[in-house]
PDB file of C-alpha atoms in Angstrom:
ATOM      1  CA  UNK A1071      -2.906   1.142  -0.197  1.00 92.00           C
ATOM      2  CA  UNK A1072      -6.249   0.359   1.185  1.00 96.00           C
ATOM      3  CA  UNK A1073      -7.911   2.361   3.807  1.00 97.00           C
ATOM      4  CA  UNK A1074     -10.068  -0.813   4.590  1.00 98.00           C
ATOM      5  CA  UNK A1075      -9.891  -3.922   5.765  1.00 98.00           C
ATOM      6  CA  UNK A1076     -12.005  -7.493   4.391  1.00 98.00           C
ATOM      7  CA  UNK A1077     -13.010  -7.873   8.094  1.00 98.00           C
ATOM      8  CA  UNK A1078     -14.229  -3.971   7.810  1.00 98.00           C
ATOM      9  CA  UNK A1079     -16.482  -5.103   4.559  1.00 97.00           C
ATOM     10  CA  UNK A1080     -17.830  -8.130   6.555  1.00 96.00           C
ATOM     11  CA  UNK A1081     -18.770  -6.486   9.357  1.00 96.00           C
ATOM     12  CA  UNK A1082     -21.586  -4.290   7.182  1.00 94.00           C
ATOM     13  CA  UNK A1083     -23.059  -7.132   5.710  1.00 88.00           C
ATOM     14  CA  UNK A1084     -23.706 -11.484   5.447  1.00 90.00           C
ATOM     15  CA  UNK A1085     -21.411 -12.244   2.548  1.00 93.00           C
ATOM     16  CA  UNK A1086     -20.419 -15.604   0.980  1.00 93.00           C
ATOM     17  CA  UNK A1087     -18.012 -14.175  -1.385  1.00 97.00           C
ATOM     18  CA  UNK A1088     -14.194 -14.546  -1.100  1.00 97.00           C
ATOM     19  CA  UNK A1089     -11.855 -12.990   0.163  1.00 97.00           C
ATOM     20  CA  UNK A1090     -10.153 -12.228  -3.148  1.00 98.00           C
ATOM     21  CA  UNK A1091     -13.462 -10.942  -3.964  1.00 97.00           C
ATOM     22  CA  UNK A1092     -13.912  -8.268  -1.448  1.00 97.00           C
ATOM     23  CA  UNK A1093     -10.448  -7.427  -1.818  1.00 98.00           C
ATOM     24  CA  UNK A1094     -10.989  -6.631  -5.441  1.00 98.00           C
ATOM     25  CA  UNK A1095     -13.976  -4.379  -3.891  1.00 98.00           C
ATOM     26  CA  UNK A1096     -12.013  -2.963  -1.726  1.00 98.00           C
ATOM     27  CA  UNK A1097      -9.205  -1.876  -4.131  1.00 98.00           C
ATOM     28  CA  UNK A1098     -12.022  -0.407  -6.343  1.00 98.00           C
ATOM     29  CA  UNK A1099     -13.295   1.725  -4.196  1.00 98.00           C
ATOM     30  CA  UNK A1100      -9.778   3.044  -2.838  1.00 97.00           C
ATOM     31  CA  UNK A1101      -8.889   3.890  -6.582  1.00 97.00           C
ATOM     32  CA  UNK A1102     -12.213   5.696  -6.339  1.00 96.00           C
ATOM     33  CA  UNK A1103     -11.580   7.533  -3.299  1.00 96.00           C
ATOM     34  CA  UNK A1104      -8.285   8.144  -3.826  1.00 94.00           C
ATOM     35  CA  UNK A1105      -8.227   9.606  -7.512  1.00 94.00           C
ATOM     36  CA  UNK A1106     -11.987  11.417  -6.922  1.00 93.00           C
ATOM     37  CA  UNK A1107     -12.778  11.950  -3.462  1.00 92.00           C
ATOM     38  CA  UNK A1108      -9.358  12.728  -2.264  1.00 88.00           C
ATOM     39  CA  UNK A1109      -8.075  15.277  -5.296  1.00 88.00           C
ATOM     40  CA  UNK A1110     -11.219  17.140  -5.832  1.00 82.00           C
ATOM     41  CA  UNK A1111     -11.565  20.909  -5.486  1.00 71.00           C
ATOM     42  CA  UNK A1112     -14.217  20.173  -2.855  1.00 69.00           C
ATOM     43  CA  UNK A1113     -13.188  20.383   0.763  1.00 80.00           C
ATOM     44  CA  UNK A1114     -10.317  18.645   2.328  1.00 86.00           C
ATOM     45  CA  UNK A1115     -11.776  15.712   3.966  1.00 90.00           C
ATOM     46  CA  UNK A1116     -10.110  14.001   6.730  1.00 92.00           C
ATOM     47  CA  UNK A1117      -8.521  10.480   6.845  1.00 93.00           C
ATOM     48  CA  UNK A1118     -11.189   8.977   8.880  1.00 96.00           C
ATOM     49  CA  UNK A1119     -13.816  10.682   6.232  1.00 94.00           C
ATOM     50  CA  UNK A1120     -12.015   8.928   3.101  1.00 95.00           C
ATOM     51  CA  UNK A1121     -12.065   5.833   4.750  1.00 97.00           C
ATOM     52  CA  UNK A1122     -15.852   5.474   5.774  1.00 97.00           C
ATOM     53  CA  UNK A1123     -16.715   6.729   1.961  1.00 96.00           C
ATOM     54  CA  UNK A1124     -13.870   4.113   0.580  1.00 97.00           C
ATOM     55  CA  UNK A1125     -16.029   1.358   3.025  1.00 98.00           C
ATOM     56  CA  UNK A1126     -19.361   1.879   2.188  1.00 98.00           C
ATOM     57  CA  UNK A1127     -18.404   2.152  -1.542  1.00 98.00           C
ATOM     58  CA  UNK A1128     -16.630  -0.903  -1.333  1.00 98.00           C
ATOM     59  CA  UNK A1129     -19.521  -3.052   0.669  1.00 97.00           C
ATOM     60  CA  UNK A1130     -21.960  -1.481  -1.483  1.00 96.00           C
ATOM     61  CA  UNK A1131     -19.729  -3.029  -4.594  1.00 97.00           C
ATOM     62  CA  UNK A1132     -19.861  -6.215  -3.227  1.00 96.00           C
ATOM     63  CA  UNK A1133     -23.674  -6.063  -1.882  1.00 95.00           C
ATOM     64  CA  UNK A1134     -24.595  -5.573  -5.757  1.00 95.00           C
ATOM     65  CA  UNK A1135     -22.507  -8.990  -6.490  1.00 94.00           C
ATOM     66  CA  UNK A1136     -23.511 -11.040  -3.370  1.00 90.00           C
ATOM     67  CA  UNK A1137     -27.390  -9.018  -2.248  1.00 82.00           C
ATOM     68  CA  UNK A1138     -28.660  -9.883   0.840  1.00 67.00           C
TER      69      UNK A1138
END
């Protein structure tokens, strides 16, 4: 499950894409976060950590598809 919302995306940058689109941004990044981030030997980052690096990822994903 997503630690991020579309709105969350939106609110980072002016996007015309959809909101399928950002969602499949979105569930990119949480795969990211969540089989990387989250289960690496680094240390334990908290739930409010995970979810700014799972938002930024995902904006950045869709910045590189829709740039400013």
């Amino acid at each position: 499950m997503a630690r991020v919302t579309i709105a969350e995306v939106e609110d980072i940058f002016d996007t015309d894409l959809s909101d399928s689109q950002i969602t499949s941004f979105i569930n990119t990044a949480n795969l990211l976060v969540t089989n990387v981030v989250a289960t690496s030997t680094a240390p334990t980052l908290s739930a409010a950590e995970l979810k700014d690096i799972e938002l930024w990822c995902a904006a950045h994903f869709a910045c590189i598809r829709d740039p400013i």
